[in-house]
XYZ file of C-alpha atoms in Angstrom:
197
model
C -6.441 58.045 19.179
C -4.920 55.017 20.435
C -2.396 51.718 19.346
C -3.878 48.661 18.799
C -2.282 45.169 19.631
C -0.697 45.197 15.983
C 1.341 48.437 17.063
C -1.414 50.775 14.195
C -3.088 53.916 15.286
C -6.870 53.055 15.571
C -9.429 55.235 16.668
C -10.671 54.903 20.186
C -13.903 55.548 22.044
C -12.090 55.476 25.557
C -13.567 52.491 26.637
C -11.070 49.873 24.996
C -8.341 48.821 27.357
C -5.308 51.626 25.922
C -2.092 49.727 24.869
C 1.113 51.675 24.410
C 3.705 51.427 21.667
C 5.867 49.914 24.099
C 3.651 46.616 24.511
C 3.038 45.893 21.112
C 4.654 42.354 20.368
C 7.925 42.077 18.452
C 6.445 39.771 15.902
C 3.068 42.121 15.380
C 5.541 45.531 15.623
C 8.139 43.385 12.224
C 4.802 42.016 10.188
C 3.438 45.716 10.331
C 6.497 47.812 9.959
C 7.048 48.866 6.238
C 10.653 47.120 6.556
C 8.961 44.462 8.355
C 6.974 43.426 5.465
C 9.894 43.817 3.122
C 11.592 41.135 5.110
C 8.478 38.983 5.114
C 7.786 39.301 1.578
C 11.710 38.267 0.251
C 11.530 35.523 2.723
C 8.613 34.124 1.186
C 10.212 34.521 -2.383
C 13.215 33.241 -1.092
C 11.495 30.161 -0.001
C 9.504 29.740 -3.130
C 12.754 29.710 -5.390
C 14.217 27.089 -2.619
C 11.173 24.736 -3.054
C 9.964 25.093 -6.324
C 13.382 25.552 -8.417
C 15.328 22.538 -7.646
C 12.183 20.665 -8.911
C 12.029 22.171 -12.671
C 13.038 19.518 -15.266
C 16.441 18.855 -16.207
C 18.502 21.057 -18.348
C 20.351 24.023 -19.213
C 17.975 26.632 -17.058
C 18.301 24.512 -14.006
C 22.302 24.000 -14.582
C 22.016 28.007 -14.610
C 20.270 28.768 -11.451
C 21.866 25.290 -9.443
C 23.741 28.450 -7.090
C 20.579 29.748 -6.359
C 19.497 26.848 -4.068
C 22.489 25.323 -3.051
C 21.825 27.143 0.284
C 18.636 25.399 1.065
C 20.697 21.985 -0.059
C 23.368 22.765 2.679
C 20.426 22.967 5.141
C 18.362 20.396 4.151
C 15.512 21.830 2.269
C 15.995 20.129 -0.639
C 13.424 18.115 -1.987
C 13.963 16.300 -5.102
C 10.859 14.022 -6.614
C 12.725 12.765 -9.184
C 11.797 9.490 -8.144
C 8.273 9.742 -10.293
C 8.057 10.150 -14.205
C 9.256 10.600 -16.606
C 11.327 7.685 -15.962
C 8.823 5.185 -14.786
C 10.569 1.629 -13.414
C 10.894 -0.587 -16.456
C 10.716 -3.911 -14.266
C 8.293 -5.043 -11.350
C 9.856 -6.545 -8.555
C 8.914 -9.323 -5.913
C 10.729 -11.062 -3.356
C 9.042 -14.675 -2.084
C 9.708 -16.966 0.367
C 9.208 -20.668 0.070
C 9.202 -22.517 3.299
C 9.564 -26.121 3.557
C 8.266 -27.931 7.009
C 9.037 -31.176 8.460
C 5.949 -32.564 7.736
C 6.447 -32.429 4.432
C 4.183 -29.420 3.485
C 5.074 -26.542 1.155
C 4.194 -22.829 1.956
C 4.897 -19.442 0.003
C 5.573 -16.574 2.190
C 4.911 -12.998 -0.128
C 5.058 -9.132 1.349
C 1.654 -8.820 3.947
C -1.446 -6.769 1.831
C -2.514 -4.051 4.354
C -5.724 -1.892 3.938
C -5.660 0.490 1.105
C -5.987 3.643 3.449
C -3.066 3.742 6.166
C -1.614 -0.024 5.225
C -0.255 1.716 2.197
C 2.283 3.453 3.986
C 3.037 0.136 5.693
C 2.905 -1.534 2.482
C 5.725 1.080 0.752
C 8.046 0.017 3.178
C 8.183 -3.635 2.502
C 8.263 -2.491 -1.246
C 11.205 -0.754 -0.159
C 12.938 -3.410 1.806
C 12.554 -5.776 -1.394
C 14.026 -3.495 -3.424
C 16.885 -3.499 -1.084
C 17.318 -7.407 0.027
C 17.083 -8.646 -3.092
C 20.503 -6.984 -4.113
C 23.329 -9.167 -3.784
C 25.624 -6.226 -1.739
C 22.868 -6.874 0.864
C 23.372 -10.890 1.792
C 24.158 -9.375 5.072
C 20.018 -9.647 5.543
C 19.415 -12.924 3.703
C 19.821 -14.804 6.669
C 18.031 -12.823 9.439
C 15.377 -12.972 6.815
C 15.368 -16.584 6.775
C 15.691 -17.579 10.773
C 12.751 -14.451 10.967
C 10.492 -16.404 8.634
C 11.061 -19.585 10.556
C 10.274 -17.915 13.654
C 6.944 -16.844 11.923
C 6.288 -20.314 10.425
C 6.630 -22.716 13.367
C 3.531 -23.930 15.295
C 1.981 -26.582 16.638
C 5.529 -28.962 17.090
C 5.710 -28.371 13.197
C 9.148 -26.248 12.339
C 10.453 -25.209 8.869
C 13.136 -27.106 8.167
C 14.219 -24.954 4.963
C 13.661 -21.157 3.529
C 14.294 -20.378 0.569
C 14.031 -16.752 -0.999
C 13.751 -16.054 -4.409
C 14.277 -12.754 -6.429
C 10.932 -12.307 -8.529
C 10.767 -9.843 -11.831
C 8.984 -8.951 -14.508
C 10.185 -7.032 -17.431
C 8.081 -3.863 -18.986
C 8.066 -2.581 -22.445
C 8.503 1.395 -22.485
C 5.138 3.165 -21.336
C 2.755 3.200 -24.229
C 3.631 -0.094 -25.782
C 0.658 -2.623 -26.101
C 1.723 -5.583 -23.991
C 4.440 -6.303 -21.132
C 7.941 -8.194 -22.652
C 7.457 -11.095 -20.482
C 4.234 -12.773 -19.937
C 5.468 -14.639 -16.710
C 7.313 -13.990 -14.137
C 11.346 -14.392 -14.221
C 12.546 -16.293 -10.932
C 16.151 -16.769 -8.667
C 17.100 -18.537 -5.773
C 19.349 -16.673 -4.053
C 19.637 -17.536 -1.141
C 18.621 -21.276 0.875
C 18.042 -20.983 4.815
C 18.815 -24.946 6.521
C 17.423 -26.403 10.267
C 20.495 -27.756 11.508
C 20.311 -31.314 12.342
């Protein structure tokens, strides 16, 4: 009879190397250990309730069990996806650039497409940072924005000699209505970039 590396009683045939109870690892000696498991087990439920219970819908059943997770909240477990339905945004959003050169001609700066597969992740964040620099508690970035896209747009001895950014939206009827409110998109200046003199 001998111990094997998880601390059990096996049966030997003499020629395995013979391990002693003493050399059993801590972590192999707790997972195999009646009390061991016990610990393992609540753990596991404990985790469960942390992850899965702050995500049931709103209402009275979550109000009643908010104590239970407030734990994992303190130590940043928490993850809330409220962000996704049933409350679906009821307006798309755009933010555009129009660039006027000294030359005369007229471009329209939009966010960059990237490739569907990993560009999307690049693509989220300029979603984001529309949402966010449209705002008007956020001027602070309307003009880095600008002198940014004239650093972009100037080549060849041709500079822009004004940027101007305008919010874009379009309004949504509630999910399940037959056609969008507006038919075109709603536009705002808010915000004109000028090449000093």
């Amino acid at each position: 009879m001998g111990v094997d590396r998880y601390g059990r009683d096996v049966e030997t045939t003499g020629d395995e190397p013979r391990l002693d109870r003493e050399h059993v690892d801590r972590h192999s000696a707790l997972v195999t250990s009646p009390a061991g498991r016990a610990v393992v087990i609540v753990a596991m439920i404990v985790g469960a309730v942390w992850l899965v219970g702050p995500n049931i819908p709103r209402g009275e059943l979550q109000s009643d069990l908010d104590g239970l997770w407030r734990p994992a909240t303190k130590m940043g477990l928490l993850q809330d996806w409220g962000v996704f339905s049933p409350n679906p945004r009821s307006e798309s959003l755009d933010v555009q650039a129009r660039i006027v050169h000294d030359d005369g001609t007229i471009e329209v700066w939009d966010v960059p497409d990237f490739d569907p597969v990993i560009g999307a992740y690049r693509q989220y964040r300029w979603h984001k940072w529309q949402e966010r620099v449209r705002l008007n508690n956020r001027e602070q970035y309307w003009r880095p924005t600008a002198l940014w896209l004239a650093d972009q747009y100037a080549r060849d001895g041709v500079q822009p000699v004004s940027i101007t950014l305008v919010r874009r939206w379009l309004d949504h009827e509630p999910v399940g209505s037959p056609a969008p409110r507006d038919s075109d998109w709603n536009e705002f200046e808010f915000y004109v970039w000028e090449r000093d003199a």
